Tab-separated table of C-alpha atoms in Angstrom:
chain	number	residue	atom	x	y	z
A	237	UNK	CA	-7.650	-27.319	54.542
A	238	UNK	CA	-5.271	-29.881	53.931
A	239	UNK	CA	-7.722	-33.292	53.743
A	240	UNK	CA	-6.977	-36.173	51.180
A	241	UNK	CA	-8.722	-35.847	48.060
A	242	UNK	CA	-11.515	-38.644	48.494
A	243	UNK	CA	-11.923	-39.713	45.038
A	244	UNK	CA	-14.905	-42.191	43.430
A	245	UNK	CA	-13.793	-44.691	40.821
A	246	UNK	CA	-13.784	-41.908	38.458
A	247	UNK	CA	-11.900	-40.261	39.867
A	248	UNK	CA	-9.691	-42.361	40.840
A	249	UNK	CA	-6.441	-42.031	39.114
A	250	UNK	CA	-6.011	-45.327	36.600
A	251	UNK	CA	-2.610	-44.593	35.327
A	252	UNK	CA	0.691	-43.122	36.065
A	253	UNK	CA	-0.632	-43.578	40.012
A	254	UNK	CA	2.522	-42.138	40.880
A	255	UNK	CA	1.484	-39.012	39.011
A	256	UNK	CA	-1.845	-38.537	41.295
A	257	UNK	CA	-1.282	-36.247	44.399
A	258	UNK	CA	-3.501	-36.951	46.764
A	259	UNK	CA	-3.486	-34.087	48.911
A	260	UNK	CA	-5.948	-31.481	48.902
A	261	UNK	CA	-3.873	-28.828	49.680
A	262	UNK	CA	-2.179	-29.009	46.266
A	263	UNK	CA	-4.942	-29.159	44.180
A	264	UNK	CA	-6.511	-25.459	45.672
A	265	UNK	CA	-3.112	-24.188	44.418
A	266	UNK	CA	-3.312	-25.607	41.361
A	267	UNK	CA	-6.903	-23.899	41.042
A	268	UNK	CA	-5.112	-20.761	42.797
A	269	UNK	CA	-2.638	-20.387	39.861
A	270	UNK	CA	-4.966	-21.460	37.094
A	271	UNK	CA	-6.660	-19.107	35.241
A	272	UNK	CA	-9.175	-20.704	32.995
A	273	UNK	CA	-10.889	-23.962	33.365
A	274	UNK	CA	-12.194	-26.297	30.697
A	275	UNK	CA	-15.874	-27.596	31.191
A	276	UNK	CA	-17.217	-30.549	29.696
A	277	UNK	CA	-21.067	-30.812	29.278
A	278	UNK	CA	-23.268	-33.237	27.284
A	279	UNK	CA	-25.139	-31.911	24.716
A	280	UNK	CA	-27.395	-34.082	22.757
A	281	UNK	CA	-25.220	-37.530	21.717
A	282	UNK	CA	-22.041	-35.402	21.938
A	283	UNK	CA	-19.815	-34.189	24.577
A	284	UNK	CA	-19.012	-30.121	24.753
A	285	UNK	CA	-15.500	-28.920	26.344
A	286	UNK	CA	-15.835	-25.131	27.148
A	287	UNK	CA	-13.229	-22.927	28.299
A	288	UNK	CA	-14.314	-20.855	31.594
A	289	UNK	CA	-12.762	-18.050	33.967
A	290	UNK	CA	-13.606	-19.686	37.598
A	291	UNK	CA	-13.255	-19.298	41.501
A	292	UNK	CA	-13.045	-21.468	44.484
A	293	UNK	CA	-14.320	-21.074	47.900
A	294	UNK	CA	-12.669	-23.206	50.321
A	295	UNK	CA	-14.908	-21.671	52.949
A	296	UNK	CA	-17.941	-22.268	50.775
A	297	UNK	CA	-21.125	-24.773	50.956
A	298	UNK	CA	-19.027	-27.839	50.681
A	299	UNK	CA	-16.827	-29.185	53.008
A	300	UNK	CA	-13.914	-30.125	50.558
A	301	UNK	CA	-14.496	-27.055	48.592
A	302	UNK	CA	-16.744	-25.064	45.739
A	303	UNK	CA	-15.640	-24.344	42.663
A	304	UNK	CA	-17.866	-21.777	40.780
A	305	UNK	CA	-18.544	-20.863	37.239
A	306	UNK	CA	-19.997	-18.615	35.223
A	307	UNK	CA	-21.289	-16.941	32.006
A	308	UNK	CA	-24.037	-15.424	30.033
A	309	UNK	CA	-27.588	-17.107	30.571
A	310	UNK	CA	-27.542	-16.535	26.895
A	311	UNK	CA	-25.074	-19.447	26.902
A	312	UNK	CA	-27.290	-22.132	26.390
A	313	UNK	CA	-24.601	-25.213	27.406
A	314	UNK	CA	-24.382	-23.021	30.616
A	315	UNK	CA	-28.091	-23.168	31.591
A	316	UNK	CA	-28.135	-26.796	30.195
A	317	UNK	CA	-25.407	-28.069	33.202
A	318	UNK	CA	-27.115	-26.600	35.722
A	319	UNK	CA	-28.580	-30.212	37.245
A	320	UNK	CA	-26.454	-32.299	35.300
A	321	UNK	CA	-23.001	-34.370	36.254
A	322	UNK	CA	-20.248	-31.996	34.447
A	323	UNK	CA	-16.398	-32.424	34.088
A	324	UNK	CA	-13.712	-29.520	35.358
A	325	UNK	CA	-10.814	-29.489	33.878
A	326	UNK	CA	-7.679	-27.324	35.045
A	327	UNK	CA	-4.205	-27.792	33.688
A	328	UNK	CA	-1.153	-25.953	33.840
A	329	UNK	CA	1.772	-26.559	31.768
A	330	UNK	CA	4.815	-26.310	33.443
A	331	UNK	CA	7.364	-26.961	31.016
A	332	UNK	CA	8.234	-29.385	27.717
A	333	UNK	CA	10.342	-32.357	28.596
A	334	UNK	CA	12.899	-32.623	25.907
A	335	UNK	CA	13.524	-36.886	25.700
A	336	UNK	CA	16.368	-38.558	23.681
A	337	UNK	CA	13.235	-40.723	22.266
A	338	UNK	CA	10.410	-39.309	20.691
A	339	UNK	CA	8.164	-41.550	22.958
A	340	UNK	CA	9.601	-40.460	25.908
A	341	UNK	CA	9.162	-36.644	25.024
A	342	UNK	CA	6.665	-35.351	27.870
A	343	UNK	CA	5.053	-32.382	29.268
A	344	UNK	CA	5.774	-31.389	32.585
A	345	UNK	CA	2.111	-30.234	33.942
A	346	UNK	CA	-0.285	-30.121	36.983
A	347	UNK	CA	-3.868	-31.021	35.983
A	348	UNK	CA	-7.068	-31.179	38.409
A	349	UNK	CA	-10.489	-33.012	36.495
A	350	UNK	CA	-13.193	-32.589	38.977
A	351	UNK	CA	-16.449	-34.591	38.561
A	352	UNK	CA	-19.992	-33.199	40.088
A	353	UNK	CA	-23.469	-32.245	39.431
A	354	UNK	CA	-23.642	-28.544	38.706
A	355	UNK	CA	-25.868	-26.874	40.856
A	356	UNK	CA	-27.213	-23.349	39.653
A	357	UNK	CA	-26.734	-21.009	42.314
A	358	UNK	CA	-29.575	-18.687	43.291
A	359	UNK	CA	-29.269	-16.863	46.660
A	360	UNK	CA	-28.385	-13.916	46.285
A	361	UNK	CA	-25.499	-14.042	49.028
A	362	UNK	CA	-23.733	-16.618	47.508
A	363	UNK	CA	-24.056	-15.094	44.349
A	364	UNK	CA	-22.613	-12.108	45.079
A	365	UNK	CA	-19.816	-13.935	46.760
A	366	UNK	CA	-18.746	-16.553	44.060
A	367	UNK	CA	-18.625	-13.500	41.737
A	368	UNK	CA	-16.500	-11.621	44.003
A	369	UNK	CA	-14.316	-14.404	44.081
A	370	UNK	CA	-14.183	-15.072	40.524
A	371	UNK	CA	-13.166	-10.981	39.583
A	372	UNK	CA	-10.782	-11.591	42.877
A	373	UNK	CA	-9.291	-14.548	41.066
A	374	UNK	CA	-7.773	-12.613	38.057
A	375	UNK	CA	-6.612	-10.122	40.426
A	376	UNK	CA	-6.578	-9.988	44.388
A	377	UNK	CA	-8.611	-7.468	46.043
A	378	UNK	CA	-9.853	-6.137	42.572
A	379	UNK	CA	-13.791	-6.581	43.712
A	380	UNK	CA	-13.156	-4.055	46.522
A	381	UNK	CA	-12.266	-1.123	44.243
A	382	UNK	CA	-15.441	-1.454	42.216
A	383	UNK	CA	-18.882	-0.321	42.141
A	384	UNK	CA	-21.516	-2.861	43.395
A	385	UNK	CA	-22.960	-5.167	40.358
A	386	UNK	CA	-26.112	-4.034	39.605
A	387	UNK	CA	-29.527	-6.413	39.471
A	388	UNK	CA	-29.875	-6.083	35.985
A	389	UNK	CA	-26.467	-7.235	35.892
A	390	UNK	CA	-26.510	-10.132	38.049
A	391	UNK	CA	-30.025	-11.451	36.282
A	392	UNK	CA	-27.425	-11.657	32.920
A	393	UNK	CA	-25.246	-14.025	34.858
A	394	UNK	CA	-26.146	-17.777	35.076
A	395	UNK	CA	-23.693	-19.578	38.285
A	396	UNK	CA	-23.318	-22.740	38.524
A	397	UNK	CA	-21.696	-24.405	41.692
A	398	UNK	CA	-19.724	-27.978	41.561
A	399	UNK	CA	-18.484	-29.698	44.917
A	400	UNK	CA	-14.308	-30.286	44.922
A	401	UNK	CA	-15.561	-33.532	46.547
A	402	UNK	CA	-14.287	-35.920	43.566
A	403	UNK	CA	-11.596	-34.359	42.361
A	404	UNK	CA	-8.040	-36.326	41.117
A	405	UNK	CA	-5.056	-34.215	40.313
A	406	UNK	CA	-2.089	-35.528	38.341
A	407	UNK	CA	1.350	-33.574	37.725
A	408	UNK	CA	4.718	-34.745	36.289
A	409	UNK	CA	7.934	-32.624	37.037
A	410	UNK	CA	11.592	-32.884	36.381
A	411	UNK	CA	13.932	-34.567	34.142
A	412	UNK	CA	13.215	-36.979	31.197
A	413	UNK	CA	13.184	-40.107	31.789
A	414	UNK	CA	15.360	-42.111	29.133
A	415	UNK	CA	15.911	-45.491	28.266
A	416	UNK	CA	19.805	-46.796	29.444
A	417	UNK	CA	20.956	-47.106	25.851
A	418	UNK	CA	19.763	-43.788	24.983
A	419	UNK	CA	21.926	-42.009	28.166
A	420	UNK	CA	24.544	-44.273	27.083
A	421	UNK	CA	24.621	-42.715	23.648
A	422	UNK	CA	25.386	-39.441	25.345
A	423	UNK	CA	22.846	-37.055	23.110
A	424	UNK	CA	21.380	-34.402	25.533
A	425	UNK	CA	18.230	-34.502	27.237
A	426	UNK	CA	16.299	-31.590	29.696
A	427	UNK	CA	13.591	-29.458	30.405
A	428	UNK	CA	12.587	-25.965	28.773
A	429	UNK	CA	10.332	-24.525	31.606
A	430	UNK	CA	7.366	-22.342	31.018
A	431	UNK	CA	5.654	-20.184	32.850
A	432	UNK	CA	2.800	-17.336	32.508
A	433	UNK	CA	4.512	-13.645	31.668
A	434	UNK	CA	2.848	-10.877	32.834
A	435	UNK	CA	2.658	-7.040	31.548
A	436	UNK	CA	3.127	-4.294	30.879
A	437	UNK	CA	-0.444	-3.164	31.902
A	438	UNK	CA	-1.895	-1.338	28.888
A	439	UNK	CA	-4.405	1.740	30.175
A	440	UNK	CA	-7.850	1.564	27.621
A	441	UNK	CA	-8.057	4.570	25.565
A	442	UNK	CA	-10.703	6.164	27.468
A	443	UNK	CA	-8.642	5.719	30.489
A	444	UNK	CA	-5.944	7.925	29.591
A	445	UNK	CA	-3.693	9.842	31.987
A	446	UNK	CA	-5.700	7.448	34.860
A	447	UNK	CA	-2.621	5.809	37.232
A	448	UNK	CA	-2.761	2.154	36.963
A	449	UNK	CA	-4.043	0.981	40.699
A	450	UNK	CA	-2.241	-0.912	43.227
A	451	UNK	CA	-4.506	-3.909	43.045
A	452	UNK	CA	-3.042	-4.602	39.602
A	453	UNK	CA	0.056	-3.477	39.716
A	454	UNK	CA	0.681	-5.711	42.821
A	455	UNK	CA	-0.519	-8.855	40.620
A	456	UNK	CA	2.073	-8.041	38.041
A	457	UNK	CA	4.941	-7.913	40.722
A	458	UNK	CA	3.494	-11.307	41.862
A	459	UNK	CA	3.305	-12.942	38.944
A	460	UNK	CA	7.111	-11.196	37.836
A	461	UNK	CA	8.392	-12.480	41.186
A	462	UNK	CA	7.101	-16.337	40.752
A	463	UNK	CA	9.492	-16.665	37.537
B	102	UNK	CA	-4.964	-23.161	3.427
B	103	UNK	CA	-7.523	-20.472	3.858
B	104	UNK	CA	-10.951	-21.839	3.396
B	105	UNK	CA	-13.601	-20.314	5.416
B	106	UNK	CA	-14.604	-23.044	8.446
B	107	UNK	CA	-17.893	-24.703	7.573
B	108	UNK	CA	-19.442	-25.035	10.759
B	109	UNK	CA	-22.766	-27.164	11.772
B	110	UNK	CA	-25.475	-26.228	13.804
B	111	UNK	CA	-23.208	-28.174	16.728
B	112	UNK	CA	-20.580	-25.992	16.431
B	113	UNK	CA	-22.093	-22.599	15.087
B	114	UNK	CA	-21.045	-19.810	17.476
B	115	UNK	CA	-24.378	-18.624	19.058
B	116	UNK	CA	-23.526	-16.249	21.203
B	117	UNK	CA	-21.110	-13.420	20.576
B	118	UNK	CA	-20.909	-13.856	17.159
B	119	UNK	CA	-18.464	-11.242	16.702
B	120	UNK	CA	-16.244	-12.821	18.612
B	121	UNK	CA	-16.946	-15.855	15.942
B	122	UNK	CA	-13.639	-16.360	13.436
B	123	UNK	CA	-14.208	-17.549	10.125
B	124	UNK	CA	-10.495	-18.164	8.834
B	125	UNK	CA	-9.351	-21.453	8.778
B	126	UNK	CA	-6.171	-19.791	8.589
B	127	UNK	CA	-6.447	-18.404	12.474
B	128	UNK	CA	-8.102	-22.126	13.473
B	129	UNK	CA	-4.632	-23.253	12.180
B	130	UNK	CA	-2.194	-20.703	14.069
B	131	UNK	CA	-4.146	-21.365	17.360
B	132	UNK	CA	-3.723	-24.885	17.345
B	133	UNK	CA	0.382	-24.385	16.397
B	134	UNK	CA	0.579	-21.447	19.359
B	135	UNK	CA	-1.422	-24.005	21.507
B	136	UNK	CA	0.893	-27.206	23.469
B	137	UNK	CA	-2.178	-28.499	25.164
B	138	UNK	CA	-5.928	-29.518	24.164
B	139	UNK	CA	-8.857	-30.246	26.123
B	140	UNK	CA	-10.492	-33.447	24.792
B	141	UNK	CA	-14.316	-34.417	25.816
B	142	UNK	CA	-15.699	-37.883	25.826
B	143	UNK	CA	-18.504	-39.206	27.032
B	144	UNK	CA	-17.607	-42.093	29.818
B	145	UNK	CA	-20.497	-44.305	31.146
B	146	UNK	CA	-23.059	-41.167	31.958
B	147	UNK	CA	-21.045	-38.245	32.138
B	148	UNK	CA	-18.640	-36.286	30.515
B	149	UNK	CA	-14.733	-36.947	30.987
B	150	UNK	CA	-12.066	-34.068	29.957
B	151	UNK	CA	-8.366	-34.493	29.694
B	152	UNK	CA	-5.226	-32.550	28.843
B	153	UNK	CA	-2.957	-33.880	25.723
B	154	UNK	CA	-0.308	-32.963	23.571
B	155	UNK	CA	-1.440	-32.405	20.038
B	156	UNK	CA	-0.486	-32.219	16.826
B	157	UNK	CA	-2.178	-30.540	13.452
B	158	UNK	CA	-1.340	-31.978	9.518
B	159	UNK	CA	-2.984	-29.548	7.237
B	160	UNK	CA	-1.587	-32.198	4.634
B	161	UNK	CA	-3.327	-34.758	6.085
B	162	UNK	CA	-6.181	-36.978	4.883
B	163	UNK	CA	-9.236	-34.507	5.815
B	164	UNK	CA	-9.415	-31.695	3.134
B	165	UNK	CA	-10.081	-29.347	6.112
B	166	UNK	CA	-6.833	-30.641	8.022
B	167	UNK	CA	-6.697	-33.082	10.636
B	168	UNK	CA	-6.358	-32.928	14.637
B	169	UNK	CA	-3.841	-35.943	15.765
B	170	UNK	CA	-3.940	-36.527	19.936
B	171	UNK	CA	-2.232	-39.622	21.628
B	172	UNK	CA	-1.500	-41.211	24.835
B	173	UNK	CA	-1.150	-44.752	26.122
B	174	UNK	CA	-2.639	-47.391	25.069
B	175	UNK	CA	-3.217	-48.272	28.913
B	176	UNK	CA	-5.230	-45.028	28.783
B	177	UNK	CA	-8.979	-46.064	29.144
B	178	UNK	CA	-10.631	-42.858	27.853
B	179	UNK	CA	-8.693	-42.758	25.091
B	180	UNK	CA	-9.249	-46.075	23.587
B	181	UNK	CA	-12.547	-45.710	24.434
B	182	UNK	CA	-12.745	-42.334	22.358
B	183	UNK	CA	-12.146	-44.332	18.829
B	184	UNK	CA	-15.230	-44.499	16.983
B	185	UNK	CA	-16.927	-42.043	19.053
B	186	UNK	CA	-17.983	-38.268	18.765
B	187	UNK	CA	-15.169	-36.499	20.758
B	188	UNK	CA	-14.823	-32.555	21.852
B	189	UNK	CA	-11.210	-31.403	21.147
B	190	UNK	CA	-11.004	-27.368	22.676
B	191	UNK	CA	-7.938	-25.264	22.439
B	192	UNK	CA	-7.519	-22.097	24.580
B	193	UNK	CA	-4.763	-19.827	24.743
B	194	UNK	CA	-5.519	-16.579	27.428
B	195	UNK	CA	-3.408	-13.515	25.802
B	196	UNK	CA	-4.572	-10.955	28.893
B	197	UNK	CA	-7.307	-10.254	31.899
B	198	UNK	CA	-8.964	-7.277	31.082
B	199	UNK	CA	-9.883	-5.635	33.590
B	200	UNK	CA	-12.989	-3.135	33.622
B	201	UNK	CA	-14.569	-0.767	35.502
B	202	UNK	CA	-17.294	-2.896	36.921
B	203	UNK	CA	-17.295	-6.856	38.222
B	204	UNK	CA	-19.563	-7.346	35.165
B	205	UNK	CA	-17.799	-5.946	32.132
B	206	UNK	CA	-14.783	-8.157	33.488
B	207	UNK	CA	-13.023	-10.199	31.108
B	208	UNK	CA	-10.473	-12.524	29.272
B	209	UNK	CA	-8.577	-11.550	26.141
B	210	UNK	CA	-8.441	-15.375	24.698
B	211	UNK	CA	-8.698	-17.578	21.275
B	212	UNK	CA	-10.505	-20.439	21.938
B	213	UNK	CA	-11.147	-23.525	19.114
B	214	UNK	CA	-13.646	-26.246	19.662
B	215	UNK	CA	-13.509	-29.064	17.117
B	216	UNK	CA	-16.659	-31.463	17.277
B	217	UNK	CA	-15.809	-34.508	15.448
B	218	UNK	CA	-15.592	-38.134	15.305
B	219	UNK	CA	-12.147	-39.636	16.970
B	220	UNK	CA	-10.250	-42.410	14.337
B	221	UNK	CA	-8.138	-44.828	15.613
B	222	UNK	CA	-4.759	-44.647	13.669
B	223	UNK	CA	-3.228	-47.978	12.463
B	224	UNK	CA	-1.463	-46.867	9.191
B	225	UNK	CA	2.303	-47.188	10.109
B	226	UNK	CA	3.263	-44.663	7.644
B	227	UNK	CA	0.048	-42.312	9.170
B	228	UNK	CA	1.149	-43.645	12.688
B	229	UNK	CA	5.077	-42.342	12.085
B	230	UNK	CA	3.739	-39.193	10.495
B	231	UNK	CA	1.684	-37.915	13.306
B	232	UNK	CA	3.978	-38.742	15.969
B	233	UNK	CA	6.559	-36.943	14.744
B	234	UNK	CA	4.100	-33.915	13.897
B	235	UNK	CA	3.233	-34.266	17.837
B	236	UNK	CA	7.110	-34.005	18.512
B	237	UNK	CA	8.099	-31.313	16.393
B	238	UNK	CA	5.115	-29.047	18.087
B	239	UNK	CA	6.964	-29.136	20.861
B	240	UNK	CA	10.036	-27.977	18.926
B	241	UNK	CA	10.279	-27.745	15.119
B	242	UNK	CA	12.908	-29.812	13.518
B	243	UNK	CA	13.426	-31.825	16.845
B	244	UNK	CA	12.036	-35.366	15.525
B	245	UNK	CA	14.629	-35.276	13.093
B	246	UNK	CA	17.536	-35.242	15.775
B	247	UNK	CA	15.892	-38.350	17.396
B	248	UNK	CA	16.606	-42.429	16.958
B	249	UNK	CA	13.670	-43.611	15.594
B	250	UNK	CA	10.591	-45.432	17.384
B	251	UNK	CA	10.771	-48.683	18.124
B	252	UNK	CA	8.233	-51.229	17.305
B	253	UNK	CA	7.544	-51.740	21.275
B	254	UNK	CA	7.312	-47.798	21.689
B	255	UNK	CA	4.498	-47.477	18.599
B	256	UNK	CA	2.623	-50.667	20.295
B	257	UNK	CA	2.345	-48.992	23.660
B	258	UNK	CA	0.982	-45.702	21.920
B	259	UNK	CA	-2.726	-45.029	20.822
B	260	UNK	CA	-3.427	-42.259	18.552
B	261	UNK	CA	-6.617	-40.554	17.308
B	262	UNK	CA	-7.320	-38.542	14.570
B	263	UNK	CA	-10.016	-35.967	14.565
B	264	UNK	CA	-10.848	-33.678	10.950
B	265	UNK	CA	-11.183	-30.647	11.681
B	266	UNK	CA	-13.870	-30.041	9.869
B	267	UNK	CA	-16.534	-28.844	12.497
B	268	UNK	CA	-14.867	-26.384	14.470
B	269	UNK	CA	-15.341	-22.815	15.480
B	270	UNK	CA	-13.230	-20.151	16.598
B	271	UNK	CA	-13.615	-17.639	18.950
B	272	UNK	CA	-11.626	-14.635	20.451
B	273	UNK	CA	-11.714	-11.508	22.146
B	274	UNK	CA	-9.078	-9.313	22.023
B	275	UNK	CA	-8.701	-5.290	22.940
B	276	UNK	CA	-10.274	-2.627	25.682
B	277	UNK	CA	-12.431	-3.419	28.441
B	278	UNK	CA	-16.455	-2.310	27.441
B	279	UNK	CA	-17.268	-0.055	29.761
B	280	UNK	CA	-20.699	1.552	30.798
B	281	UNK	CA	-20.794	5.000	29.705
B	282	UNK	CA	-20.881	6.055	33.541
B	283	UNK	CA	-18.580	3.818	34.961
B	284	UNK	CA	-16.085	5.372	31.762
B	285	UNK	CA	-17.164	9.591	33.016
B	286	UNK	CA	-16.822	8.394	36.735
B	287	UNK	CA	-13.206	8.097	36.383
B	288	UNK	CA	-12.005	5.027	37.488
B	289	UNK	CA	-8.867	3.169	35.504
B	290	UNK	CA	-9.779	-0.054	33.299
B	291	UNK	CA	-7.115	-1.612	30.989
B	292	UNK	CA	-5.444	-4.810	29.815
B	293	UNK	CA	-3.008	-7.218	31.848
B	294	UNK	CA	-1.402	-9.130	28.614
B	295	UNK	CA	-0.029	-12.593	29.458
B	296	UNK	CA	1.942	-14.519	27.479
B	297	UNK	CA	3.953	-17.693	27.345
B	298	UNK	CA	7.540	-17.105	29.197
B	299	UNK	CA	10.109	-19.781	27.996
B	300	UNK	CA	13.745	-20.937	29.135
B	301	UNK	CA	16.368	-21.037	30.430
B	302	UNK	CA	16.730	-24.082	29.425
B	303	UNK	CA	17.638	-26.968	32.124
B	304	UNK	CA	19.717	-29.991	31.218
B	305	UNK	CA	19.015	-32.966	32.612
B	306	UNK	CA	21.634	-34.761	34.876
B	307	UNK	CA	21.853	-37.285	33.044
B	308	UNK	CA	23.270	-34.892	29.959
B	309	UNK	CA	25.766	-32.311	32.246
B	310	UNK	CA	28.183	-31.085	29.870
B	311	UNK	CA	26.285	-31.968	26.732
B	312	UNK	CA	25.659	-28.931	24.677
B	313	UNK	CA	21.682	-28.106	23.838
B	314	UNK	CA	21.058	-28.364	20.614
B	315	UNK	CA	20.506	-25.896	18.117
B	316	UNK	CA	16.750	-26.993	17.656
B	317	UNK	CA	16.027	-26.018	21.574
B	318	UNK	CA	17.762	-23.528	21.260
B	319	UNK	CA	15.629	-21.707	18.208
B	320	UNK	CA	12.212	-22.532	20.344
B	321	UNK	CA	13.403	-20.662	23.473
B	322	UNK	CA	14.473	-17.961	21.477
B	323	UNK	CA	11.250	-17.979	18.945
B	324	UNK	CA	9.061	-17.602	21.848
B	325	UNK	CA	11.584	-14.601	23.456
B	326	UNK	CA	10.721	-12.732	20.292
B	327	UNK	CA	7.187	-13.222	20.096
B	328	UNK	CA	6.678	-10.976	23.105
């Protein structure tokens, strides 16, 4: 799926318009690599930002995408979206952008903020599905190794679904960028890059003496090899 | 400062209340591990969120410490935010933990949501003090190797203060919780720790041959020891 993000004026990208990437390809990598999301929900007069795991299914019920999230239905801001027009935000920080000015220190980051009503999913085919996704999300063909989720289980989990139809992403990358006089004055500028470090897989305690499977042990050689 | 937090009903932790942190002390070294926060505000009729860079002055003029974020003036979210009730959430993910069932799936995280109401920050001296905070959380000590901001630089910058007053804390660290069949059927469950990976440093091209400086230097090598 590589269609243009088709963004509504609110998400349409106001500032730093060279910053917005308009290509739909790049924001399901961004969500690929992510591994929390932050959701904002109004509650009462005030707005709520709460931190997530999430999964995507570019295959799902929406054409440009769905990106699903869940939680306890004890979590009452989680039950309150479902309906409601809710904010997804997912950033990764890429590295700190070490200016000869403090004002033009920067971060160098990728950020998606999608914008949707949150529908609660209920079929039980989708639901299965979006939580598949979601466990395969932290690691890659983890869902396959487990035992099915039981009903009692799944009645525990609210899901909430939220098109990737208005979605911006921004992103800013490489050097500072310094004022002439400052270059001219010859102090140093540049990037420090960071990046997500992965391992070494700790067994639990009442796993003991259990070898660590390949599922996981693949997604710390990924995660090693992208740094 | 290690007052207890003095949360309201708005930002009482009611679910997983063991996972609920009452040190202001941890509030405090989440928000320095933390580079970006998640702020809420309410835009028109629905919730916006967007990443910023930060900064925390425990000195500052809230008792409880205060929350500085900033951005452009040409930002419209942010200007709108003064005077209004804004969500401000810090997450940092320290490991997936990975159980023994799709359910018992996790994240080992800190999380901090601060509720409060966003001031606009004219005070020069307040103004001068906060930015450089927001600089040297990047990297300690680095505002102090910098030319100082120009009148034009501090016009073209909007900053908030939030207190941090009404926050909460919340974190899960440790084993995956395992059923006590899934835990006898003997399948593997454990940790995947993740942490931040920093460096090597890359000097812009503007600087070749400069040396980095010794404040760079101590980050990169400060977050090399911490894991």
């Amino acid at each position: 799926m590589t269609t243009p993000l088709s963004p509504t004026p609110r998400t349409t990208v106001t500032r730093s318009r060279h910053r917005a990437v308009s290509e739909r390809a790049e924001l399901h990598a961004l969500l690929e690599d992510a591994l929390v999301a932050h959701v904002g929900v109004i509650v009462g007069d005030h707005p709520v930002v709460v931190p997530v795991a999430f999964a995507v299914d570019t295959e799902g019920p929406d054409a440009e995408g769905t990106l699903y999230i869940h939680g306890s239905v004890a979590a009452g801001w989680l039950t309150r979206a479902a309906g409601a027009t809710v904010c997804v935000t997912v950033t990764e920080i890429d590295g700190l952008v070490l200016a000869r000015s403090a004002f033009h220190h920067s971060v160098n980051y990728r950020s998606a903020v999608v914008i949707g009503e949150a529908r609660a999913v209920t079929d039980p085919v989708e639901r299965a599905h979006a939580l598949a996704l979601t466990v395969d999300h932290l690691v890659p063909g983890r869902t396959a190794t487990l035992r099915p989720t039981t009903r009692k289980e799944d009645a525990a989990t609210a899901l909430l679904a939220v098109p990737l139809r208005e979605a911006s992403l921004k992103r800013r990358a490489g050097d500072p960028v310094d004022d002439e006089e400052d270059v001219a004055a010859g102090a140093w500028a540049g990037v420090l890059p960071l990046a997500r470090a992965a391992g070494p897989v700790v067994t639990a305690a009442d796993a003991a003496g259990v070898p660590v499977p390949d599922d996981v042990v693949a997604r710390v050689r990924a995660w090693r090899g992208s740094h």
